PDB file of C-alpha atoms and ligand atoms in Angstrom:
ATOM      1  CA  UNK A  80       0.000   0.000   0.000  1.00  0.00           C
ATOM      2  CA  UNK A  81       1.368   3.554  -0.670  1.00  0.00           C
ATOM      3  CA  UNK A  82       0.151   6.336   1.759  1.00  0.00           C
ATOM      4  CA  UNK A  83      -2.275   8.396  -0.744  1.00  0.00           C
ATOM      5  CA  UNK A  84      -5.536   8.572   0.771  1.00  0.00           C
ATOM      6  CA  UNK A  85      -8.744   6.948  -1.187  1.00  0.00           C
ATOM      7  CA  UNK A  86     -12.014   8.855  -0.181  1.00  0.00           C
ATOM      8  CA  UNK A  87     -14.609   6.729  -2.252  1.00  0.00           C
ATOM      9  CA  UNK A  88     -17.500   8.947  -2.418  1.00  0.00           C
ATOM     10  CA  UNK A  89     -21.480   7.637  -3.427  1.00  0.00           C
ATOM     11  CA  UNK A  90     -22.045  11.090  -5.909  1.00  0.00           C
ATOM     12  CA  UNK A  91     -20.718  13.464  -8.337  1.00  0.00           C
ATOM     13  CA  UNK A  92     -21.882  16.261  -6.051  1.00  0.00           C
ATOM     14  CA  UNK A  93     -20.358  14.559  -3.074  1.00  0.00           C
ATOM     15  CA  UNK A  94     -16.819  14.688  -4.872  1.00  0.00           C
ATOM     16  CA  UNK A  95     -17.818  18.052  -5.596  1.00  0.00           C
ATOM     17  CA  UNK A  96     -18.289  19.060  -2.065  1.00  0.00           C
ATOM     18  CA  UNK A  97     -15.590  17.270  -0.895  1.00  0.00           C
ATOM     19  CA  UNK A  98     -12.837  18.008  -3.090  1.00  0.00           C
ATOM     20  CA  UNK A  99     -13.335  21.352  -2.435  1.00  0.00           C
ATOM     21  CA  UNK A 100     -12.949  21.309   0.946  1.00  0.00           C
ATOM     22  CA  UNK A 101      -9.051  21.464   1.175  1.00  0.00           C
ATOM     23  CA  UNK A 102      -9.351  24.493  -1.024  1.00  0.00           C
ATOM     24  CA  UNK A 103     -11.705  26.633   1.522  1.00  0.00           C
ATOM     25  CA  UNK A 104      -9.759  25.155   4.485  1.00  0.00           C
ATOM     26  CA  UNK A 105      -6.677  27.241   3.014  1.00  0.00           C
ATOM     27  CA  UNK A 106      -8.353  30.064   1.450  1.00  0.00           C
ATOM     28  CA  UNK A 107     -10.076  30.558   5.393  1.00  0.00           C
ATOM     29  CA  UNK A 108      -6.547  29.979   7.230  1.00  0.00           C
ATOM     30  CA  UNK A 109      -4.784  32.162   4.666  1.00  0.00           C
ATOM     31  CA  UNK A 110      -6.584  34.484   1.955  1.00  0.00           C
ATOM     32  CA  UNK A 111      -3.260  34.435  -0.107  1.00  0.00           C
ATOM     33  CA  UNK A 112      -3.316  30.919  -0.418  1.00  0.00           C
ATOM     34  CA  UNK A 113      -1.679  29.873  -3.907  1.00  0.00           C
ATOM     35  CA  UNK A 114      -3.649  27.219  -5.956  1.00  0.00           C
ATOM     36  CA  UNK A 115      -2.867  24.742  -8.811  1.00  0.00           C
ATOM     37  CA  UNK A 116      -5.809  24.114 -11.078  1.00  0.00           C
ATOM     38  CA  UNK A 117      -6.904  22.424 -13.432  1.00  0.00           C
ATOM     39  CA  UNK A 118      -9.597  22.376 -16.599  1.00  0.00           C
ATOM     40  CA  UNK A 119     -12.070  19.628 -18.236  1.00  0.00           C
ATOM     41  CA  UNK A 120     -15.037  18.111 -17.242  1.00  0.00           C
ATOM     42  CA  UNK A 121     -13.919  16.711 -13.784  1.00  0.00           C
ATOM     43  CA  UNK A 122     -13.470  20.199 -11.866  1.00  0.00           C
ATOM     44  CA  UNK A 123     -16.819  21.566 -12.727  1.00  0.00           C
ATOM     45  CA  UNK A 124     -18.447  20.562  -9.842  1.00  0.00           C
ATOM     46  CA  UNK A 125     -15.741  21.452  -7.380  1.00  0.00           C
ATOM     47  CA  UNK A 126     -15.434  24.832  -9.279  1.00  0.00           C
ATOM     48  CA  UNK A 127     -19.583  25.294  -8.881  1.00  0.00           C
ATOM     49  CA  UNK A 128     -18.778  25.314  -4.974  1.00  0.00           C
ATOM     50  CA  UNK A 129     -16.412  27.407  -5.245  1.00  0.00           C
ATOM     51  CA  UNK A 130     -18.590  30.276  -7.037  1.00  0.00           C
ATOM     52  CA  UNK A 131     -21.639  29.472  -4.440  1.00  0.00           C
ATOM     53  CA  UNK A 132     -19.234  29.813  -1.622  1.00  0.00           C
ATOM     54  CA  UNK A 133     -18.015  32.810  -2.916  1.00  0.00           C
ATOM     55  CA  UNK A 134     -21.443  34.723  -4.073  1.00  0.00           C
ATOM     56  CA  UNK A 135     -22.595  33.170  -0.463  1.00  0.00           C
ATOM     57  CA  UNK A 136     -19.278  35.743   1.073  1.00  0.00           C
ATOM     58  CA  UNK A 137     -18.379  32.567   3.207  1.00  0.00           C
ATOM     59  CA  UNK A 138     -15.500  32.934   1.400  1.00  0.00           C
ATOM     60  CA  UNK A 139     -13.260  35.770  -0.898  1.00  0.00           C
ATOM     61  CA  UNK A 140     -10.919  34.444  -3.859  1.00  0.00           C
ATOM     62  CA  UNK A 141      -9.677  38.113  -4.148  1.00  0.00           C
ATOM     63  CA  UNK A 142      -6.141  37.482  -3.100  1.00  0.00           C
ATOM     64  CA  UNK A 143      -5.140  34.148  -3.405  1.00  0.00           C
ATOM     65  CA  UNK A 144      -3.148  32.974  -6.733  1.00  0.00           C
ATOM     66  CA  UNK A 145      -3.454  30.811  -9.089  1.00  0.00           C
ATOM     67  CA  UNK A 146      -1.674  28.893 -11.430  1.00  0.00           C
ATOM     68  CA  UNK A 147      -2.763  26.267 -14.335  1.00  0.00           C
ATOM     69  CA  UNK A 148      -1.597  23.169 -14.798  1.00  0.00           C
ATOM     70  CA  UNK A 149      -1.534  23.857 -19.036  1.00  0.00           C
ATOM     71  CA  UNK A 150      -2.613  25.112 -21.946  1.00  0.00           C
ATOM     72  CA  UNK A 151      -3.216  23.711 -25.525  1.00  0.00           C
ATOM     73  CA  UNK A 152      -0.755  24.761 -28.133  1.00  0.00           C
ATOM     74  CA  UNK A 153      -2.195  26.230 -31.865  1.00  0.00           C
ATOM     75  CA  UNK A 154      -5.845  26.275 -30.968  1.00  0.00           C
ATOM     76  CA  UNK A 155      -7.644  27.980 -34.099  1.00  0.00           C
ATOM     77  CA  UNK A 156      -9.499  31.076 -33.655  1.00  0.00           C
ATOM     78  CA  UNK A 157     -12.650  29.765 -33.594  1.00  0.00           C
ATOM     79  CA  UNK A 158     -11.784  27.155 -31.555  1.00  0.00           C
ATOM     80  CA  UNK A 159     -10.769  30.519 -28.712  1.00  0.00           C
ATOM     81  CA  UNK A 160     -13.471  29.397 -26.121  1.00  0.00           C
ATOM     82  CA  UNK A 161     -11.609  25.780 -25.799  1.00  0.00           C
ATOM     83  CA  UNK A 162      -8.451  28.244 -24.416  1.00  0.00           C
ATOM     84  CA  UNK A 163      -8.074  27.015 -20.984  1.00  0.00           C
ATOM     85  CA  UNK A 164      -7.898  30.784 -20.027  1.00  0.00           C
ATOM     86  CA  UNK A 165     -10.630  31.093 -21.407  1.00  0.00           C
ATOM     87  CA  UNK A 166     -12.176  28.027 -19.943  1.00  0.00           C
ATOM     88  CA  UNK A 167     -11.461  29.348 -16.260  1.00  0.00           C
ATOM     89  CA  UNK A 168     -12.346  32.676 -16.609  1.00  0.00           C
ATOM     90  CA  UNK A 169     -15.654  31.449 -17.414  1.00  0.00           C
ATOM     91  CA  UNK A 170     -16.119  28.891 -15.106  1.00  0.00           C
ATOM     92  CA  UNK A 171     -14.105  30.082 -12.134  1.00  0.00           C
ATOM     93  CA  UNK A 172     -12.471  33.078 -12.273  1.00  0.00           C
ATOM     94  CA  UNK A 173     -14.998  35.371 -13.035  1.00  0.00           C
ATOM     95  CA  UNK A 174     -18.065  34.254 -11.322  1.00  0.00           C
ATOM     96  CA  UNK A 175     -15.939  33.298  -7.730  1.00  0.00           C
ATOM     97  CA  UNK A 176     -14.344  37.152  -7.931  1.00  0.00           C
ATOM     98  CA  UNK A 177     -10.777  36.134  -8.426  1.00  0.00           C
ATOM     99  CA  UNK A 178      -8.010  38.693  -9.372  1.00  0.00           C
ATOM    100  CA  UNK A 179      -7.307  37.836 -12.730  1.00  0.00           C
ATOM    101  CA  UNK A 180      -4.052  39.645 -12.297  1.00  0.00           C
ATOM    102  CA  UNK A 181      -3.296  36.758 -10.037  1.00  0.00           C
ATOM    103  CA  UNK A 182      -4.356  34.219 -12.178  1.00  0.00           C
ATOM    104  CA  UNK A 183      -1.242  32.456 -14.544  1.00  0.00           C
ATOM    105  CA  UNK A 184      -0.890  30.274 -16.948  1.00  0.00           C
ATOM    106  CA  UNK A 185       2.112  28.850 -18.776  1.00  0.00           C
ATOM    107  CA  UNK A 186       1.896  31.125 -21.493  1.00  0.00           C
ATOM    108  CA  UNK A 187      -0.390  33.065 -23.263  1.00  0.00           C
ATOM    109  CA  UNK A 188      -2.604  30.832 -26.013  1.00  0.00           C
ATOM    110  CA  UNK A 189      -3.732  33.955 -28.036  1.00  0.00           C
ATOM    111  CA  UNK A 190      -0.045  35.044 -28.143  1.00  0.00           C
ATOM    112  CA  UNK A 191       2.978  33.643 -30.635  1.00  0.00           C
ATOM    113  CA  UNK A 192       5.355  31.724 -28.687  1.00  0.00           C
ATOM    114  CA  UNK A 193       8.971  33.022 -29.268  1.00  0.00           C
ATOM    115  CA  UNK A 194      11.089  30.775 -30.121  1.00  0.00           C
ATOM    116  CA  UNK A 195      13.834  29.867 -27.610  1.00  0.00           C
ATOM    117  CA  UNK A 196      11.131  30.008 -24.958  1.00  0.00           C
ATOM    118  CA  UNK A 197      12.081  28.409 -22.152  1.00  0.00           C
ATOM    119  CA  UNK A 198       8.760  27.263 -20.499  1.00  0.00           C
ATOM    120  CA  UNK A 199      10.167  26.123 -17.223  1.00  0.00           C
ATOM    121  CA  UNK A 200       9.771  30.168 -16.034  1.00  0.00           C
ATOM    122  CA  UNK A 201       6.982  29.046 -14.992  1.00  0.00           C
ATOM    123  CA  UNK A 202       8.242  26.558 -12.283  1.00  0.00           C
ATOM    124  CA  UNK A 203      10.412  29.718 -10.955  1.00  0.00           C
ATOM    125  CA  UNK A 204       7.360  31.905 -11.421  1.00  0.00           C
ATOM    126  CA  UNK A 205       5.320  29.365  -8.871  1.00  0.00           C
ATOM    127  CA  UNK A 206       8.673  29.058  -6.476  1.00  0.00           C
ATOM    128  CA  UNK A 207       8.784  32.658  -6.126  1.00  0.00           C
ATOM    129  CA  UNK A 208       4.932  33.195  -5.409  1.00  0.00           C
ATOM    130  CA  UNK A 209       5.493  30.874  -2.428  1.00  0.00           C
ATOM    131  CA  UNK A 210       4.887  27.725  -4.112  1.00  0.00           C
ATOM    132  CA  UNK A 211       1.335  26.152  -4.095  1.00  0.00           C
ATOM    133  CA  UNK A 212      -0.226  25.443  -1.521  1.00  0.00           C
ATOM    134  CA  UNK A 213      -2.959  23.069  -2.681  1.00  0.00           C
ATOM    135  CA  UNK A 214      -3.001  21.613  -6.214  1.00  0.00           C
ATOM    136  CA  UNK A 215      -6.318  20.343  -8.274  1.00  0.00           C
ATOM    137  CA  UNK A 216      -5.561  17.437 -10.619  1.00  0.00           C
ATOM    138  CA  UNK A 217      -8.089  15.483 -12.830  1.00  0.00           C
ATOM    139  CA  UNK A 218      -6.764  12.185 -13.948  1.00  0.00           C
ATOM    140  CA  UNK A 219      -6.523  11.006 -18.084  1.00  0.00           C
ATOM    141  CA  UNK A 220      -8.167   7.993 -19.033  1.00  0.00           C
ATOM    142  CA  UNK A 221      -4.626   6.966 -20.031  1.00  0.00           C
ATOM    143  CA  UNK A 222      -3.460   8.247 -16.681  1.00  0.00           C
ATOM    144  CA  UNK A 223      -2.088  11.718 -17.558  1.00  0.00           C
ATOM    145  CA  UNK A 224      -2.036  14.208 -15.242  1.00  0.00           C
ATOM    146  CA  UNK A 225      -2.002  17.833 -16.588  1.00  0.00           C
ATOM    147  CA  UNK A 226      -0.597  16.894 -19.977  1.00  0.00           C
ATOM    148  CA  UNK A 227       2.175  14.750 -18.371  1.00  0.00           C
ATOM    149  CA  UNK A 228       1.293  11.992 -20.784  1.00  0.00           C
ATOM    150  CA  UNK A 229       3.054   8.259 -20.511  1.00  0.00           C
ATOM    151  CA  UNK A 230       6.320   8.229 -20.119  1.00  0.00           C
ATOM    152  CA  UNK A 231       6.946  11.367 -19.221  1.00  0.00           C
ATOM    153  CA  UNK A 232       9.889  12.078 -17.008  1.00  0.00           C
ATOM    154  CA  UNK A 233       9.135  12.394 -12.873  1.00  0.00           C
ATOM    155  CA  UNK A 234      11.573  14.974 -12.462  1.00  0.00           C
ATOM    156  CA  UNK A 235       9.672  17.138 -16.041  1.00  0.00           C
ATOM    157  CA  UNK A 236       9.257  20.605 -15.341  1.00  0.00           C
ATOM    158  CA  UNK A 237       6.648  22.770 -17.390  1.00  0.00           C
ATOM    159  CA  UNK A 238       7.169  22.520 -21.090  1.00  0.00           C
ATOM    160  CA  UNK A 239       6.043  22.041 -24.609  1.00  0.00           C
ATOM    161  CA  UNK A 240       4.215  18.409 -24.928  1.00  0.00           C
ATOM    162  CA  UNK A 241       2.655  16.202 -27.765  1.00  0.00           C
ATOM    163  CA  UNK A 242      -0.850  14.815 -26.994  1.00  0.00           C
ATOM    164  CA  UNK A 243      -1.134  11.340 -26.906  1.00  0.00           C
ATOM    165  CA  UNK A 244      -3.765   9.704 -29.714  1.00  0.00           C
ATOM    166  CA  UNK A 245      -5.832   8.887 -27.208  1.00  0.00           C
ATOM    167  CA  UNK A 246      -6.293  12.208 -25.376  1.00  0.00           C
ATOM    168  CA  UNK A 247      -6.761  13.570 -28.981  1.00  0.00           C
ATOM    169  CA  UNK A 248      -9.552  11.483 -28.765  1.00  0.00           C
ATOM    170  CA  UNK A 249     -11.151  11.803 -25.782  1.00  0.00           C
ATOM    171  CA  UNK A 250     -10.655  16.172 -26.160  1.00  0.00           C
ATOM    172  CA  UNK A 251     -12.464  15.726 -29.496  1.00  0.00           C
ATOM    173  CA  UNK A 252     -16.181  16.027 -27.673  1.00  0.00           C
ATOM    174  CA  UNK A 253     -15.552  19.692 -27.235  1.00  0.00           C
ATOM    175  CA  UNK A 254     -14.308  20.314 -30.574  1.00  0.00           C
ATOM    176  CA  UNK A 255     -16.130  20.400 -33.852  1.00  0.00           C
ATOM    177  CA  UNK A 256     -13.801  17.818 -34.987  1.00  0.00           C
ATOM    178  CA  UNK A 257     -11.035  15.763 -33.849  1.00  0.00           C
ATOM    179  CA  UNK A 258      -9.081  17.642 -36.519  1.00  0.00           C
ATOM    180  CA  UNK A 259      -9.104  21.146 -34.601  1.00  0.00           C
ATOM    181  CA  UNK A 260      -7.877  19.448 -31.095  1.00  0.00           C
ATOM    182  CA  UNK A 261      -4.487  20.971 -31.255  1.00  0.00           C
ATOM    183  CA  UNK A 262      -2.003  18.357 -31.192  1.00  0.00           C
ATOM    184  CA  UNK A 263       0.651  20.076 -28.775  1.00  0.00           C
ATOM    185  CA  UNK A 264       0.400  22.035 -25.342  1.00  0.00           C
ATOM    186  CA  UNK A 265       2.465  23.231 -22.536  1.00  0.00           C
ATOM    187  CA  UNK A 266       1.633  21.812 -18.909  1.00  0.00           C
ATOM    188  CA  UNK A 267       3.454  21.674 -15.726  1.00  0.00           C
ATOM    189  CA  UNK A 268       5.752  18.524 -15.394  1.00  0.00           C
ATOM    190  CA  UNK A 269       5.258  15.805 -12.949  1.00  0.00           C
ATOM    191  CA  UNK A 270       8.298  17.114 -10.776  1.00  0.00           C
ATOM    192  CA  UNK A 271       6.485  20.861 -11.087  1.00  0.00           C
ATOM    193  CA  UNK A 272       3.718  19.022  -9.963  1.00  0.00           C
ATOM    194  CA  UNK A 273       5.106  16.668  -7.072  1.00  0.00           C
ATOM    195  CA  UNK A 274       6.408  20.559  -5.402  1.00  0.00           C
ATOM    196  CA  UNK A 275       2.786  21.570  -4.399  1.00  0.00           C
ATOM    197  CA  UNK A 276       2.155  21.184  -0.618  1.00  0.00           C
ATOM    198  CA  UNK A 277      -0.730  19.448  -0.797  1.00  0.00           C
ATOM    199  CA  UNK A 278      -2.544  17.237  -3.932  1.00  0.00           C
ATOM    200  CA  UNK A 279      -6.202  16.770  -4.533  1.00  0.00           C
ATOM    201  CA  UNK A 280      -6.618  14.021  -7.102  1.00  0.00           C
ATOM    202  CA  UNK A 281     -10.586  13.619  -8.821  1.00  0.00           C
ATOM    203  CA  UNK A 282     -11.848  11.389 -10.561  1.00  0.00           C
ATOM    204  CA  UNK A 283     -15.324  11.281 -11.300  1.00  0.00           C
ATOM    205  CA  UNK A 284     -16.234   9.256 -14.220  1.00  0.00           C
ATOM    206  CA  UNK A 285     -16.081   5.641 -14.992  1.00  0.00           C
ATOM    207  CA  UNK A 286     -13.404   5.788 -17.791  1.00  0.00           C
ATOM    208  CA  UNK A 287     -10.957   6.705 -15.312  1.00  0.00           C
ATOM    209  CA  UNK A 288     -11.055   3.563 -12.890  1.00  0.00           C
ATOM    210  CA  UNK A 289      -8.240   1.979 -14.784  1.00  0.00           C
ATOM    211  CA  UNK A 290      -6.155   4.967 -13.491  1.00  0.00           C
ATOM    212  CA  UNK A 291      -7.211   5.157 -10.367  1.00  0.00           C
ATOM    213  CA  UNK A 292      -6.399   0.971  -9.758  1.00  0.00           C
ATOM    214  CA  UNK A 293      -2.846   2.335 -11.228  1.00  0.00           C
ATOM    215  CA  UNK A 294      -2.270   4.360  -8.297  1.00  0.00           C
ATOM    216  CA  UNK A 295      -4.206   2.448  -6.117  1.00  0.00           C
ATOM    217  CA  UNK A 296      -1.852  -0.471  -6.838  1.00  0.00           C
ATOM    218  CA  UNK A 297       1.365   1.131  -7.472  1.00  0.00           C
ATOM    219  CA  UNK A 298       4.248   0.879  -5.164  1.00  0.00           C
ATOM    220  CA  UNK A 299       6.849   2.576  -7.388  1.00  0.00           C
ATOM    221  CA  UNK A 300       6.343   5.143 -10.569  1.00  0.00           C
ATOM    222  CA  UNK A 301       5.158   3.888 -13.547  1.00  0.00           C
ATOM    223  CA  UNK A 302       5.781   5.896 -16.391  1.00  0.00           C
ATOM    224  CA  UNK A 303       3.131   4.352 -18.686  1.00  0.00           C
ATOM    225  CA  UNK A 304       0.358   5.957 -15.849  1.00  0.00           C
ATOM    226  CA  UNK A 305       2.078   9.369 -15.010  1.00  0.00           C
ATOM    227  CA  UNK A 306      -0.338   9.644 -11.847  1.00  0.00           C
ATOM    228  CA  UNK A 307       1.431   6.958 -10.442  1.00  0.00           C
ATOM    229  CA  UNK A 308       4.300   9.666 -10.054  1.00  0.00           C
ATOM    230  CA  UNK A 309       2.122  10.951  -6.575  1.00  0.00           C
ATOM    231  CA  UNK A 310       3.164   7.477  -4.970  1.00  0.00           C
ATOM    232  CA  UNK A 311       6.610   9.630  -4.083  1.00  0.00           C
ATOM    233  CA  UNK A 312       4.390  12.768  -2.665  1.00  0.00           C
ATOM    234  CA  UNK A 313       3.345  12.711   0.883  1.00  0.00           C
ATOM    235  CA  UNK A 314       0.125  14.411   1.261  1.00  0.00           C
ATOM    236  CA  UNK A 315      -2.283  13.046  -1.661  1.00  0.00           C
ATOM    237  CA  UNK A 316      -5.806  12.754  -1.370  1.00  0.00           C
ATOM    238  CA  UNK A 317      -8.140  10.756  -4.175  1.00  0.00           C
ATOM    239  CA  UNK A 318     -11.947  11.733  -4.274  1.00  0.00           C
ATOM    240  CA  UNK A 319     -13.113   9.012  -6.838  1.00  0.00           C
ATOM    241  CA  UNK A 320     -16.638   7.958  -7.596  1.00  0.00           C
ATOM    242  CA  UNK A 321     -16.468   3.468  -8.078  1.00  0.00           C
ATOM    243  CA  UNK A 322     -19.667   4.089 -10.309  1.00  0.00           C
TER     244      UNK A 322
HETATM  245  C1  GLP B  24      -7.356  17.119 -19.867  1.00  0.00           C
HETATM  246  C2  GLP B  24      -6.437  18.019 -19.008  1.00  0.00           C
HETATM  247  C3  GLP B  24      -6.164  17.369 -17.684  1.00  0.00           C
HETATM  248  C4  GLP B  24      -7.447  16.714 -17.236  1.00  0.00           C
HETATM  249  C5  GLP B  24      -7.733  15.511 -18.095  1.00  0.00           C
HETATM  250  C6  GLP B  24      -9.080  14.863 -17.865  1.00  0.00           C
HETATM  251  O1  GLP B  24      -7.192  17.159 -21.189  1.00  0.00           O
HETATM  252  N1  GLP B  24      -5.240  18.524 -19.572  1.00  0.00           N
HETATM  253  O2  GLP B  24      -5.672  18.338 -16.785  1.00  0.00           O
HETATM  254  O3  GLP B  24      -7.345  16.317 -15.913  1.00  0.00           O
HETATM  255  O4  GLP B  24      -7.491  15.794 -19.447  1.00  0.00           O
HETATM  256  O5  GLP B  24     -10.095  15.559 -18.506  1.00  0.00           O
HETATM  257  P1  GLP B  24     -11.611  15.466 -18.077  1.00  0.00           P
HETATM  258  O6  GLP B  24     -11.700  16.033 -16.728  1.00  0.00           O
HETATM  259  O7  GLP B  24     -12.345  16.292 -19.086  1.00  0.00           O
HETATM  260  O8  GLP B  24     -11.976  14.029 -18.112  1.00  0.00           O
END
């Protein structure tokens, strides 16, 4: 047994509620609190509490950071609402009150990336806001985490990534066609990752139980499921839904 913990929830709103809850437990002990999030389907429930808790003034985003785990590479113009940034000001940012001047993300998707970038700035970006405090992660059905797809390297900082077929795929039901999922992004590496404080691991859909019996199982990292990299991390917690 590794020492992550598995909190097998009975709902989709219970993972919700509960995922969430290590984010407002550091937003009320310190309202500078620096977050790691993440985008797709599995955080919109978590996010939803976050904008009622907010709206509700239990709670005030208006100082804490926040940086994202990645961001897809030559997404069209049309395509402009799939941005991640664009994804999380509508889902998050804006409606929970967050500063977006304290919001950051790898680089900038509407923006041409120089060449010669060097994208691990962002790793020294997040060590010099403090570091993060609590990190959201989804989970791939092929185990990725962020865009850390298999075998990527444990100790991979943030950098420029291809997409594995399979996330192609999967990405594809938000895109007109599987031919405008961009091919390439830039997302956090597992070692950027392994540096938050504290991990929050959902998974909330069926197609991700392989993963999840990965990590459950794993001893060691496995590079062919990259979430088996949070074996080495020593405060993980899984909300997963068995059904
Ligand atoms: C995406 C993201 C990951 C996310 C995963 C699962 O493409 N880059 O950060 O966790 O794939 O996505 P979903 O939550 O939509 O199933």
């Amino acid at each position: 047994m590794n020492e992550i913990k598995f909190i097998e929830c009975a709902t989709a709103e219970e993972v919700a509620e509960q995922a969430a809850q290590p984010f407002l437990d550091a937003i009320k002990a310190n309202p500078e609190s620096v977050f790691g999030m993440a985008t797709g389907s599995t955080p919109l429930g978590t996010y939803a509490v976050f904008v009622r808790e907010a709206k509700a003034k239990r709670v005030s985003f208006s100082r804490c950071a926040t940086f994202n785990l990645d961001e897809y590479v030559g997404l069209k113009p049309k395509d402009a609402a799939h941005s991640y940034r664009v994804f999380m000001n509508n889902n998050l940012f804006g409606p929970a009150g967050f500063n977006l001047d304290r919001t950051h993300f790898p680089f900038k998707w509407d923006e041409p990336i120089k060449p010669g970038t060097d994208f691990a700035a962002y790793d020294a970006h997040i060590a010099a806001a403090g570091g993060i405090d609590v990190q959201y992660l989804g989970v791939g059905e092929n185990g990725h985490i962020g865009f850390n797809e298999p075998g990527s390297d444990i100790s991979s900082r943030t950098r420029l990534v291809k997409l594995a077929e399979q996330t192609i795929k999967n990405n594809s039901r938000f895109f007109d066609s599987e031919e405008d999922v961009p091919k390439e992004a830039v997302s956090m590496g597992l070692g950027s990752i392994l540096k938050a404080r504290k991990i929050v691991l959902v998974a909330n859909t069926k197609n991700k139980l392989k993963a999840i019996e990965a990590l459950r199982n794993a001893q060691a990292f496995n590079p062919e499921w990259p979430c088996t990299a949070l074996v080495a991390h020593p405060d993980v917690t899984v909300y997963w839904l068995a059904k």
